[in-house]
mmCIF file with all atom_site columns, C-alpha atoms in Angstrom:
data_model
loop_
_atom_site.group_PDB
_atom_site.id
_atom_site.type_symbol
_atom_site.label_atom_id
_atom_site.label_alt_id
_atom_site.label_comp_id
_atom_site.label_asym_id
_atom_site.label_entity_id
_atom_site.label_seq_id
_atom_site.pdbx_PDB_ins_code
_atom_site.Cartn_x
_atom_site.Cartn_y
_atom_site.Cartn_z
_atom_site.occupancy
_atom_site.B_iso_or_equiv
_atom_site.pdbx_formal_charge
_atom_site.auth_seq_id
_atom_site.auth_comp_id
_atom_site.auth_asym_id
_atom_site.auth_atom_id
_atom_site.pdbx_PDB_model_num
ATOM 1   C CA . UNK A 1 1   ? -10.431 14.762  -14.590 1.00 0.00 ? 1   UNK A CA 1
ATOM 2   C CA . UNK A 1 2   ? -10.022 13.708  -11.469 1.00 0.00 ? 2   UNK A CA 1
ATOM 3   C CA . UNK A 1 3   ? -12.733 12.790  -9.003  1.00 0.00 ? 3   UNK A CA 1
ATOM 4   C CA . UNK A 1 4   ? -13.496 15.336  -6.080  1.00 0.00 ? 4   UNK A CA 1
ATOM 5   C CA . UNK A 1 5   ? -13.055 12.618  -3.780  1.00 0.00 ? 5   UNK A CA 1
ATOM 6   C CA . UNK A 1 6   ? -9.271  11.849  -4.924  1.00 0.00 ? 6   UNK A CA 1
ATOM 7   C CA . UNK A 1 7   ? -8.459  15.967  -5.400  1.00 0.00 ? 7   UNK A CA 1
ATOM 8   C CA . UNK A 1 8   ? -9.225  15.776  -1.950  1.00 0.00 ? 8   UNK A CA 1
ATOM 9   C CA . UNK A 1 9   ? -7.148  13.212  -1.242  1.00 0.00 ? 9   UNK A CA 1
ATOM 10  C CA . UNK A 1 10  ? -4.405  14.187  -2.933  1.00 0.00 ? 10  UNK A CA 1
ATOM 11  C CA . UNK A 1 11  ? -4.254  17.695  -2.072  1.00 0.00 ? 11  UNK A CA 1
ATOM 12  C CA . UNK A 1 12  ? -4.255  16.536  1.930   1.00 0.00 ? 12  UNK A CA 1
ATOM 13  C CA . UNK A 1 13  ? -1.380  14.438  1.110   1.00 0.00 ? 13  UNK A CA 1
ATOM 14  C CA . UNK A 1 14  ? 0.280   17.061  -0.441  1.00 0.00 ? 14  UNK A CA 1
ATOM 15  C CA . UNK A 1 15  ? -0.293  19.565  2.425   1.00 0.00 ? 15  UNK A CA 1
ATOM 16  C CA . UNK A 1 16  ? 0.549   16.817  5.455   1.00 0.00 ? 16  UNK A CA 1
ATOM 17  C CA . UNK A 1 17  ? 3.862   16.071  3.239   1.00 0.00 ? 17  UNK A CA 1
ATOM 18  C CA . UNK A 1 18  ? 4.361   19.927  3.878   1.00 0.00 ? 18  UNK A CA 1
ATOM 19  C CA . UNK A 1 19  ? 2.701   21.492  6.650   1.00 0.00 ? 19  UNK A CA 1
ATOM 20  C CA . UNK A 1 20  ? 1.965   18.528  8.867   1.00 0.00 ? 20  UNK A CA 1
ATOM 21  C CA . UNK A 1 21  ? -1.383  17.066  10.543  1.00 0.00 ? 21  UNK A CA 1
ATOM 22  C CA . UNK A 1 22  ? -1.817  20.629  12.448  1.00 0.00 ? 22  UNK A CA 1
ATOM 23  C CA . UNK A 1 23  ? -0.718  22.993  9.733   1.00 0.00 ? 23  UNK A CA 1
ATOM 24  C CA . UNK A 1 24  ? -3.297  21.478  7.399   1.00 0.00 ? 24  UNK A CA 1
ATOM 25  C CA . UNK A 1 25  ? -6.631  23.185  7.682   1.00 0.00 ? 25  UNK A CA 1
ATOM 26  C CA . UNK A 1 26  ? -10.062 21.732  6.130   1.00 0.00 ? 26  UNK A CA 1
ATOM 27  C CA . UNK A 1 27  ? -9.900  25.520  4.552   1.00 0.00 ? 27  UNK A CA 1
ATOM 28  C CA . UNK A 1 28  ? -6.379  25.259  3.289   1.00 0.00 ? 28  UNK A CA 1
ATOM 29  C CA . UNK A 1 29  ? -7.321  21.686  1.538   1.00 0.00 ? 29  UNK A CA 1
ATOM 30  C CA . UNK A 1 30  ? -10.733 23.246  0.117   1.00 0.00 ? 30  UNK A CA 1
ATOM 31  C CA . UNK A 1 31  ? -8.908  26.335  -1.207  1.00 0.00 ? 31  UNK A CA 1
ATOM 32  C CA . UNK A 1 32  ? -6.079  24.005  -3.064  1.00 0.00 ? 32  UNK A CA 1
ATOM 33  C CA . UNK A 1 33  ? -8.276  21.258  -4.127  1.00 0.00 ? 33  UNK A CA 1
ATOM 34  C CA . UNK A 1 34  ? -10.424 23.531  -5.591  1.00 0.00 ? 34  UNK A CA 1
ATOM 35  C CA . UNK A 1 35  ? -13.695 22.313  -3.861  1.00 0.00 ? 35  UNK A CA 1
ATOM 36  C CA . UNK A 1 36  ? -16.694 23.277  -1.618  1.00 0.00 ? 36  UNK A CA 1
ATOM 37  C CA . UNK A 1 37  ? -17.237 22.760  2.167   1.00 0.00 ? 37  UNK A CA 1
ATOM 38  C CA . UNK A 1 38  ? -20.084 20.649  1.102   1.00 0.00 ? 38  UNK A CA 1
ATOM 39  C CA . UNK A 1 39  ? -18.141 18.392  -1.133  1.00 0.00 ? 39  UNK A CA 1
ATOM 40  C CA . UNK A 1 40  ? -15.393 17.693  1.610   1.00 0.00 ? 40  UNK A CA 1
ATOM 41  C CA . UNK A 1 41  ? -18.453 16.002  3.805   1.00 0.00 ? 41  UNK A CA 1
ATOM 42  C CA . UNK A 1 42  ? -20.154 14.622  1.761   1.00 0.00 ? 42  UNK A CA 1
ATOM 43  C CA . UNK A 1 43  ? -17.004 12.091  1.244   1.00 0.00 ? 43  UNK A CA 1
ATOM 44  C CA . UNK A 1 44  ? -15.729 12.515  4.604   1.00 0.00 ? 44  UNK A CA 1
ATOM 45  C CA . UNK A 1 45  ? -16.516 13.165  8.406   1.00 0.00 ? 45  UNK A CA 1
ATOM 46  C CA . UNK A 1 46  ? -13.979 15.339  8.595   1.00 0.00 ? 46  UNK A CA 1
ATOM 47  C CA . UNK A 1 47  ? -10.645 16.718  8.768   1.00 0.00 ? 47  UNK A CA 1
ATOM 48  C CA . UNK A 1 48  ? -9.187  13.534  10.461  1.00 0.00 ? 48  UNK A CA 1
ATOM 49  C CA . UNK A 1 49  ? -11.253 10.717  8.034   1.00 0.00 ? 49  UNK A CA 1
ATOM 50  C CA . UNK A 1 50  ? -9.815  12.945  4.849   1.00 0.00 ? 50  UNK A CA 1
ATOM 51  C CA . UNK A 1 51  ? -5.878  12.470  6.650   1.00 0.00 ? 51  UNK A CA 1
ATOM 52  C CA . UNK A 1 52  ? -6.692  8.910   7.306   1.00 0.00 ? 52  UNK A CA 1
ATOM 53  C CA . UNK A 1 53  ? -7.359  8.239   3.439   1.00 0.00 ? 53  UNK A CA 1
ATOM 54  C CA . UNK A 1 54  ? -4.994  10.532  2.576   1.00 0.00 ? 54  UNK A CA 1
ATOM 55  C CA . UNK A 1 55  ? -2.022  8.924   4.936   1.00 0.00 ? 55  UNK A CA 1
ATOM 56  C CA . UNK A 1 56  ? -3.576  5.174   4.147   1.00 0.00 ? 56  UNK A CA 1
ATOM 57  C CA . UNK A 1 57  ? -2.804  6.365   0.238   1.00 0.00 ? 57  UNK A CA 1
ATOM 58  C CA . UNK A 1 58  ? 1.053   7.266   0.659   1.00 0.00 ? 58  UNK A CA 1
ATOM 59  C CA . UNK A 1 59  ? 1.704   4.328   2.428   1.00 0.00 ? 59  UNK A CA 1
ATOM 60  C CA . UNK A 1 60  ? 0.165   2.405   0.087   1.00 0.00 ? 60  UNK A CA 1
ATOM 61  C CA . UNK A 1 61  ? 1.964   4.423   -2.380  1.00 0.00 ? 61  UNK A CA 1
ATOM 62  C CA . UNK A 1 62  ? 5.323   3.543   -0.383  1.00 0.00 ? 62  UNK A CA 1
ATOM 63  C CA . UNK A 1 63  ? 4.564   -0.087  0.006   1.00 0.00 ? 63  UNK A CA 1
ATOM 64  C CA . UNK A 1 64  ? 4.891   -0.051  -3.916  1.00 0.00 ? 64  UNK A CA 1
ATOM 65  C CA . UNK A 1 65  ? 8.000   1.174   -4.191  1.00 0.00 ? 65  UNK A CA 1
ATOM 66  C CA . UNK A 1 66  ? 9.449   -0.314  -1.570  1.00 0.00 ? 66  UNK A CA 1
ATOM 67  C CA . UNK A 1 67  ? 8.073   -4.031  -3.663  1.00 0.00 ? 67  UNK A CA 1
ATOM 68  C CA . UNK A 1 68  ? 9.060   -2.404  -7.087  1.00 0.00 ? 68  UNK A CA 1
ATOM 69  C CA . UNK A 1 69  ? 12.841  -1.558  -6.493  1.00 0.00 ? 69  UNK A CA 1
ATOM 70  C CA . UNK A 1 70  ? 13.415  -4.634  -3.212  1.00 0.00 ? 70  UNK A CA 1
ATOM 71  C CA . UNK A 1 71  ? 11.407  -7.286  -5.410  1.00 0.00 ? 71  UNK A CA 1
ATOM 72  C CA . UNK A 1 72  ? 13.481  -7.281  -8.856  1.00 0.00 ? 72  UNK A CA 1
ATOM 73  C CA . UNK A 1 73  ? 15.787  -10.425 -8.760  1.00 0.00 ? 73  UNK A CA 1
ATOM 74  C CA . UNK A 1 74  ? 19.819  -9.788  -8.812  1.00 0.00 ? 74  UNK A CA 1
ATOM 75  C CA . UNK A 1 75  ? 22.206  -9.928  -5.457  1.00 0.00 ? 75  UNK A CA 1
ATOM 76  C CA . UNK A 1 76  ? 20.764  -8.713  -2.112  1.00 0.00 ? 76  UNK A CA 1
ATOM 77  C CA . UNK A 1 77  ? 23.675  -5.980  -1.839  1.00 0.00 ? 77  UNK A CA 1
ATOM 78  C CA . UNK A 1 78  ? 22.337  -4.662  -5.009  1.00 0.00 ? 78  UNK A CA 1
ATOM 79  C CA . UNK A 1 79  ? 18.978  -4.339  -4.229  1.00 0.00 ? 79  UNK A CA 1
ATOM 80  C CA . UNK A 1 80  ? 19.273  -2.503  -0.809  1.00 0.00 ? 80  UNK A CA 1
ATOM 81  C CA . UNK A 1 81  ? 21.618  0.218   -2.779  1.00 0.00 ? 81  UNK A CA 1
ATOM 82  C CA . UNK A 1 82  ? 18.585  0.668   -5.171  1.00 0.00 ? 82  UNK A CA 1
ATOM 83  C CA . UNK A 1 83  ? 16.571  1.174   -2.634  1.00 0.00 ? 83  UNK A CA 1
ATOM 84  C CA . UNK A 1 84  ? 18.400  3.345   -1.126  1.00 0.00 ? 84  UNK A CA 1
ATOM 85  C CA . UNK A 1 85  ? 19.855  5.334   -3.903  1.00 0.00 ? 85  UNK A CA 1
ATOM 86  C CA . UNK A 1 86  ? 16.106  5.546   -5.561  1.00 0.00 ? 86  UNK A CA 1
ATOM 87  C CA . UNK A 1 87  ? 14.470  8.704   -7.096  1.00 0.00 ? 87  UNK A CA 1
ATOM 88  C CA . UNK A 1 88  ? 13.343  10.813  -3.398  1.00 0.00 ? 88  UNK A CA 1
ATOM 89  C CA . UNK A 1 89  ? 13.086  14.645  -2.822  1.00 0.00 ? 89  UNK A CA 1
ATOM 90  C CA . UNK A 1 90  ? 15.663  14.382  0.287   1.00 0.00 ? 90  UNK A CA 1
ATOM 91  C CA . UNK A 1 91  ? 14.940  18.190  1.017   1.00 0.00 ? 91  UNK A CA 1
ATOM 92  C CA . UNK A 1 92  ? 11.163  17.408  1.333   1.00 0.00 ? 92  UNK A CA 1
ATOM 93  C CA . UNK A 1 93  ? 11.634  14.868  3.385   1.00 0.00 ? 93  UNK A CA 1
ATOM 94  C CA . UNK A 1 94  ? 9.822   11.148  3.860   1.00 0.00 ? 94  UNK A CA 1
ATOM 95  C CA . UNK A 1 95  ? 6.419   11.947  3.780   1.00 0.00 ? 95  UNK A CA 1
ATOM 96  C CA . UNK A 1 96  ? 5.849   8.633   5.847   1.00 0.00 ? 96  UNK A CA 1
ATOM 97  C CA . UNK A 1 97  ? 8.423   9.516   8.201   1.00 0.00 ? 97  UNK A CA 1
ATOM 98  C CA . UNK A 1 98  ? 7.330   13.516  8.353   1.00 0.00 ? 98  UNK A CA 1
ATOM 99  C CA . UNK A 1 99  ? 3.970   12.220  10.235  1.00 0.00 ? 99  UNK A CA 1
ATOM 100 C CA . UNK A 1 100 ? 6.135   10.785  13.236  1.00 0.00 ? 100 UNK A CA 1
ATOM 101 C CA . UNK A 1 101 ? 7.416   14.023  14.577  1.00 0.00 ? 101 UNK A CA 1
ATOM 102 C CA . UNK A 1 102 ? 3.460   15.143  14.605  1.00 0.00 ? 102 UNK A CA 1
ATOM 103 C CA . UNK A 1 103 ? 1.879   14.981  17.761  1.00 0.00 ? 103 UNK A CA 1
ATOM 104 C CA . UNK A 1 104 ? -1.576  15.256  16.617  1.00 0.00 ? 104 UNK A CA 1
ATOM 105 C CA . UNK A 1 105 ? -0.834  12.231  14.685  1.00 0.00 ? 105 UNK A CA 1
ATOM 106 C CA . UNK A 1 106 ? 1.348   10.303  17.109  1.00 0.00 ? 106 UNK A CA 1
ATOM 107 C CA . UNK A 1 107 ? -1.256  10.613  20.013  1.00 0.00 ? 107 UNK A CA 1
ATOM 108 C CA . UNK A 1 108 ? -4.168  9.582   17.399  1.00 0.00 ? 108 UNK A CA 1
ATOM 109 C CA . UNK A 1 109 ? -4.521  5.473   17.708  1.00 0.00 ? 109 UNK A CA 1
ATOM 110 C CA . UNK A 1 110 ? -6.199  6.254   14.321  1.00 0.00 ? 110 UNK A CA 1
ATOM 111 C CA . UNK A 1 111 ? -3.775  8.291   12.410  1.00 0.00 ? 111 UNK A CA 1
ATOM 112 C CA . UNK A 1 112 ? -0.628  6.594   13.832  1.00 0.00 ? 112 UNK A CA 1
ATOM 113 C CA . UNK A 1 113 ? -1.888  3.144   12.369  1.00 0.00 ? 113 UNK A CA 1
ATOM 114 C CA . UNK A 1 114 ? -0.809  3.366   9.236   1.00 0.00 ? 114 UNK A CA 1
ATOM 115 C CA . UNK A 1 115 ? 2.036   5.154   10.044  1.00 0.00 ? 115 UNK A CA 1
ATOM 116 C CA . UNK A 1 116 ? 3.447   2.175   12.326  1.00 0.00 ? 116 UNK A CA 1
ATOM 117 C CA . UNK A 1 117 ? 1.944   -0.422  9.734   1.00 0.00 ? 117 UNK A CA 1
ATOM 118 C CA . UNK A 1 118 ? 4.065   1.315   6.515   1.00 0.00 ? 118 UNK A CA 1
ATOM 119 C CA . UNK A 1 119 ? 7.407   1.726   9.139   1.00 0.00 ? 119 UNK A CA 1
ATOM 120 C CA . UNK A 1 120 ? 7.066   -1.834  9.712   1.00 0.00 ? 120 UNK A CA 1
ATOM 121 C CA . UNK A 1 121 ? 6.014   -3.168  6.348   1.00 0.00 ? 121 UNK A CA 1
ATOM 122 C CA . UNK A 1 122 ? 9.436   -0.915  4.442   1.00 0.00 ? 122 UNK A CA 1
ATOM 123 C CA . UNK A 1 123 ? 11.358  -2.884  7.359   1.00 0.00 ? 123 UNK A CA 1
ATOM 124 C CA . UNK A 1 124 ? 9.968   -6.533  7.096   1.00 0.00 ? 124 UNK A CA 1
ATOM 125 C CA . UNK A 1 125 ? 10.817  -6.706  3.676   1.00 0.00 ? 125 UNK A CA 1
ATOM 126 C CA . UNK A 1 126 ? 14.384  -5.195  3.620   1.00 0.00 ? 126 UNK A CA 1
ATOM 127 C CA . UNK A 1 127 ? 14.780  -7.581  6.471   1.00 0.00 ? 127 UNK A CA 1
ATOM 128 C CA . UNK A 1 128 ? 13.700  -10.124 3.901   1.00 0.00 ? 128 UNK A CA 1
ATOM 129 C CA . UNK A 1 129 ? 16.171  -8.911  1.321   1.00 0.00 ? 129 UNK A CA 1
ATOM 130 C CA . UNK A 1 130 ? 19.042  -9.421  4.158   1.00 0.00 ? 130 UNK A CA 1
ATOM 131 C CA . UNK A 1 131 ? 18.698  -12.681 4.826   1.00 0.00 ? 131 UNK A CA 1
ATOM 132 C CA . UNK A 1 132 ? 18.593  -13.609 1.479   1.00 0.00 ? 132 UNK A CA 1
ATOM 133 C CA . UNK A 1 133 ? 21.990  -12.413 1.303   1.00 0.00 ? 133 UNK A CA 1
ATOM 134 C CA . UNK A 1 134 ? 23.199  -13.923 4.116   1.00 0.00 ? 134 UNK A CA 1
ATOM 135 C CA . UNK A 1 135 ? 21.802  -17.375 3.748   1.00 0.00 ? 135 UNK A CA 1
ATOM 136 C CA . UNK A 1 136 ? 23.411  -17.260 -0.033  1.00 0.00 ? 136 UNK A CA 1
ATOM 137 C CA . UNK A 1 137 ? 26.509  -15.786 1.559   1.00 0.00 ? 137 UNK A CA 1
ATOM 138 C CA . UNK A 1 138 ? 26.417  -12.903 -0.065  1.00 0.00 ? 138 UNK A CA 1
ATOM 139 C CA . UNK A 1 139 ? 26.456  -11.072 2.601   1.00 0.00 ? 139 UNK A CA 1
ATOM 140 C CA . UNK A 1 140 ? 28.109  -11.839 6.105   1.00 0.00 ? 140 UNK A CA 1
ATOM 141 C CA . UNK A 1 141 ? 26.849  -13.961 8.172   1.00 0.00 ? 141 UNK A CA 1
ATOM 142 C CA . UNK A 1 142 ? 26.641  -12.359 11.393  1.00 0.00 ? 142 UNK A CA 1
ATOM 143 C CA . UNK A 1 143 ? 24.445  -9.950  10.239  1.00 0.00 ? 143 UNK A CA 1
ATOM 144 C CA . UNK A 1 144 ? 20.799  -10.350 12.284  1.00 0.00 ? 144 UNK A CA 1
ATOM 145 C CA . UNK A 1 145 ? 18.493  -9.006  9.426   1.00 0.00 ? 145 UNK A CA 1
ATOM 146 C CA . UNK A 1 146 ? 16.621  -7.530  11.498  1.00 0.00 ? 146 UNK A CA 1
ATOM 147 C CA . UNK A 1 147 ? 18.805  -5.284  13.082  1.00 0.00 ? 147 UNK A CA 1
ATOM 148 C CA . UNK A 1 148 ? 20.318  -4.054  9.681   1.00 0.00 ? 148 UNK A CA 1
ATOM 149 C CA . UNK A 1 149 ? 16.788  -3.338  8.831   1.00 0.00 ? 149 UNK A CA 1
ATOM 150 C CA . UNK A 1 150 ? 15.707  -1.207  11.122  1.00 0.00 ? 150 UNK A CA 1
ATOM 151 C CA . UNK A 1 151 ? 19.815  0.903   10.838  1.00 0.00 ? 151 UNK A CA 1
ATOM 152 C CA . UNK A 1 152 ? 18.881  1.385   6.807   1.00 0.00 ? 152 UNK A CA 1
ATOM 153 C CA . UNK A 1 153 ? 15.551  2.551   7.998   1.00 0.00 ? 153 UNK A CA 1
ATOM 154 C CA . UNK A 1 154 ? 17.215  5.204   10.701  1.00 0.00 ? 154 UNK A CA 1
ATOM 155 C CA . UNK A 1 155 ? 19.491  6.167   8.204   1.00 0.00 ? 155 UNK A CA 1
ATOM 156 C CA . UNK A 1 156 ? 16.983  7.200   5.349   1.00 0.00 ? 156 UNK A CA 1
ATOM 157 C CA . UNK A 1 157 ? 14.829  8.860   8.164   1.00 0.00 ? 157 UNK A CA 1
ATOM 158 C CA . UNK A 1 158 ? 17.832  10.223  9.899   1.00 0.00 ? 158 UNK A CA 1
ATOM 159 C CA . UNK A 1 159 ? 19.510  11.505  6.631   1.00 0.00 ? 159 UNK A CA 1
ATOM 160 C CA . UNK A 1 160 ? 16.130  13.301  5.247   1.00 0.00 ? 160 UNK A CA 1
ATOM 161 C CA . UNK A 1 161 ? 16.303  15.426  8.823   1.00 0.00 ? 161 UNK A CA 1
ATOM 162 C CA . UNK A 1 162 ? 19.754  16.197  8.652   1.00 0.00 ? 162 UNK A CA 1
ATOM 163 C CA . UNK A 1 163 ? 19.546  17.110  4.750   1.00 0.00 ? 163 UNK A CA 1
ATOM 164 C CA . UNK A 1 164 ? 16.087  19.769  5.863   1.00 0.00 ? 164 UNK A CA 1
ATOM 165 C CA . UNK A 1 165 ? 18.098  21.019  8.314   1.00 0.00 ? 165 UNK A CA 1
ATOM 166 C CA . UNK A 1 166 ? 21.012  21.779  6.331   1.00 0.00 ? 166 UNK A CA 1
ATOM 167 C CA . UNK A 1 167 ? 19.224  22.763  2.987   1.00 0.00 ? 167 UNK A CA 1
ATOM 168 C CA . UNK A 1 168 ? 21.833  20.277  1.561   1.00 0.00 ? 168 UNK A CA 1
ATOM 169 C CA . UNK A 1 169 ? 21.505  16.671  0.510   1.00 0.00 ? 169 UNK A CA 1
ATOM 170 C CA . UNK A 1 170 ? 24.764  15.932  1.052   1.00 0.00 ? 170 UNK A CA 1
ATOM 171 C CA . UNK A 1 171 ? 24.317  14.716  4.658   1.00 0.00 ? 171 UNK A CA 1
ATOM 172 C CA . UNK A 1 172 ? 21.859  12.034  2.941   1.00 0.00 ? 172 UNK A CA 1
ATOM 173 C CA . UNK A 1 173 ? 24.347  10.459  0.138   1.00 0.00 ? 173 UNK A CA 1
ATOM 174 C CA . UNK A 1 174 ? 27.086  10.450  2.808   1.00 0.00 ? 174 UNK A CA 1
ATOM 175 C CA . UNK A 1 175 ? 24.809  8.358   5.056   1.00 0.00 ? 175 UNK A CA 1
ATOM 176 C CA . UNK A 1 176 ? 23.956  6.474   2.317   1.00 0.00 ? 176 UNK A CA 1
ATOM 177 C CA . UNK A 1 177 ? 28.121  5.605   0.923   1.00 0.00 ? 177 UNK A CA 1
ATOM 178 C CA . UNK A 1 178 ? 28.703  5.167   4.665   1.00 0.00 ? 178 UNK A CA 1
ATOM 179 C CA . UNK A 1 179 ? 26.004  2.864   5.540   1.00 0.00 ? 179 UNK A CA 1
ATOM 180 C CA . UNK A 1 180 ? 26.434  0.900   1.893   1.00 0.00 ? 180 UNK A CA 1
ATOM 181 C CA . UNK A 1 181 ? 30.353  0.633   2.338   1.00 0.00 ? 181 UNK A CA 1
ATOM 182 C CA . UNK A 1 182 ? 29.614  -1.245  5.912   1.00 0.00 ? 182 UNK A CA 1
ATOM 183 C CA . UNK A 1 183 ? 27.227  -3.817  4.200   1.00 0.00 ? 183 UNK A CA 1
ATOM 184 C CA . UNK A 1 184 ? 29.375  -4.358  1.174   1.00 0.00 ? 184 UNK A CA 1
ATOM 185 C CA . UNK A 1 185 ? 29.985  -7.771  0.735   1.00 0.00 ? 185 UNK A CA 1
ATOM 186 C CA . UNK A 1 186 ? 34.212  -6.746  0.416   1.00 0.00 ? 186 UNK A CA 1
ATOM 187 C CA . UNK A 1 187 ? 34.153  -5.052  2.965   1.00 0.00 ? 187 UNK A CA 1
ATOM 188 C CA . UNK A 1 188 ? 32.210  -8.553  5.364   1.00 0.00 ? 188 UNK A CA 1
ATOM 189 C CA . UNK A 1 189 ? 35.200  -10.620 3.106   1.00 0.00 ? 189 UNK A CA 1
ATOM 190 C CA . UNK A 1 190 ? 37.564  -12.427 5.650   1.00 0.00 ? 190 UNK A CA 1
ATOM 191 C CA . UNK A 1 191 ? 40.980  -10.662 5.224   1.00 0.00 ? 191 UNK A CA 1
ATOM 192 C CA . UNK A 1 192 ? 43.748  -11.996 2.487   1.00 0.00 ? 192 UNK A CA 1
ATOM 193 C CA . UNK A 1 193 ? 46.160  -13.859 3.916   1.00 0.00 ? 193 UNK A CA 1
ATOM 194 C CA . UNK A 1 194 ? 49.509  -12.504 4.157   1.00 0.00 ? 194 UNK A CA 1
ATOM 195 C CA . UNK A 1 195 ? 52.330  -12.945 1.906   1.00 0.00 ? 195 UNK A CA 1
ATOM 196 C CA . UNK A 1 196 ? 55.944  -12.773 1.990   1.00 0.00 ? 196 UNK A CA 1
ATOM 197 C CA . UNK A 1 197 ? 58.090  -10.334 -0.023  1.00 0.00 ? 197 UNK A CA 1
#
């Protein structure tokens, strides 16, 4: 059985991933956890320390994926389709990502911490990931790591609004082809040279 500290937890990440920072009411998360008024503060101050642990958790939770499926050996190309063809509910959304478009938690120094940190942290070690193909010449050279980061980051982000908007996850896997057909390593390949017939 789980602890009534981590059903708390748990159930506020569960609720943020759906209703957001404002939607998600100390009742609704004592109602779903299953758990007292009195129990809530006793582990916490409040409704903003129980979304702190709770948002601290999924990026921690993220940060392990991200190492699991980026950290395997095998060619860079390879390891940037895993992560982005990996196991996600698209029509749920990132729920990372999800916290951005909150105000309560953008304007919050405290909430938006970990937010930033787990942004940056997913990008730092694609980033990584890049440049190991480049410097092995797997991939091309004039990609800036960096950069390619941060437009396989917008595209997850921007392909889990696109898919909630349209109920569909196709707008996702065609971001995803698109994005993986630019940064295939035929398609960086200098041209064949010409022959005569």
């Amino acid at each position: 059985m789980a602890t009534t500290q981590e059903r708390l937890i748990e159930t506020t990440r569960e609720l943020l991933w759906e209703r957001g920072y404002v939607g998600t009411s100390p009742k609704a998360i004592l109602q779903r956890a299953g758990v007292g008024q009195g129990s809530m503060y006793h582990h916490f101050t409040g409704k903003q320390d129980l979304a702190l642990a709770a948002i601290r958790r999924t990026g921690d939770e993220m940060r392990t994926t991200v190492d699991r499926v980026l950290g395997g050996g095998g060619p860079a190309y390879e390891r940037i389709a895993a992560y982005l063809h990996r196991e996600r509910d698209v029509l749920r959304g990132c729920p990372v990502g999800r916290l951005t478009m909150d105000p309560d938690v953008i304007t919050s120094d405290a909430l938006r911490a970990p937010v930033d940190e787990t942004i940056a942290y997913v990008e730092s070690r694609i980033a990584d990931v890049v440049q190991e193909g480049v410097d092995s010449g797997e991939l091309a050279a004039h990609l800036v790591p960096r950069d390619i980061a941060s437009t396989i980051v917008a595209t997850v982000q921007g392909g889990y609004v696109l898919a909630r908007a349209s109920g569909d996850t196709t707008a996702f896997d065609t971001g995803v082809r698109g994005l993986l057909a630019l940064l295939s390593p035929a398609a960086s390949a200098p041209p064949s040279p010409a022959t005569d017939h």
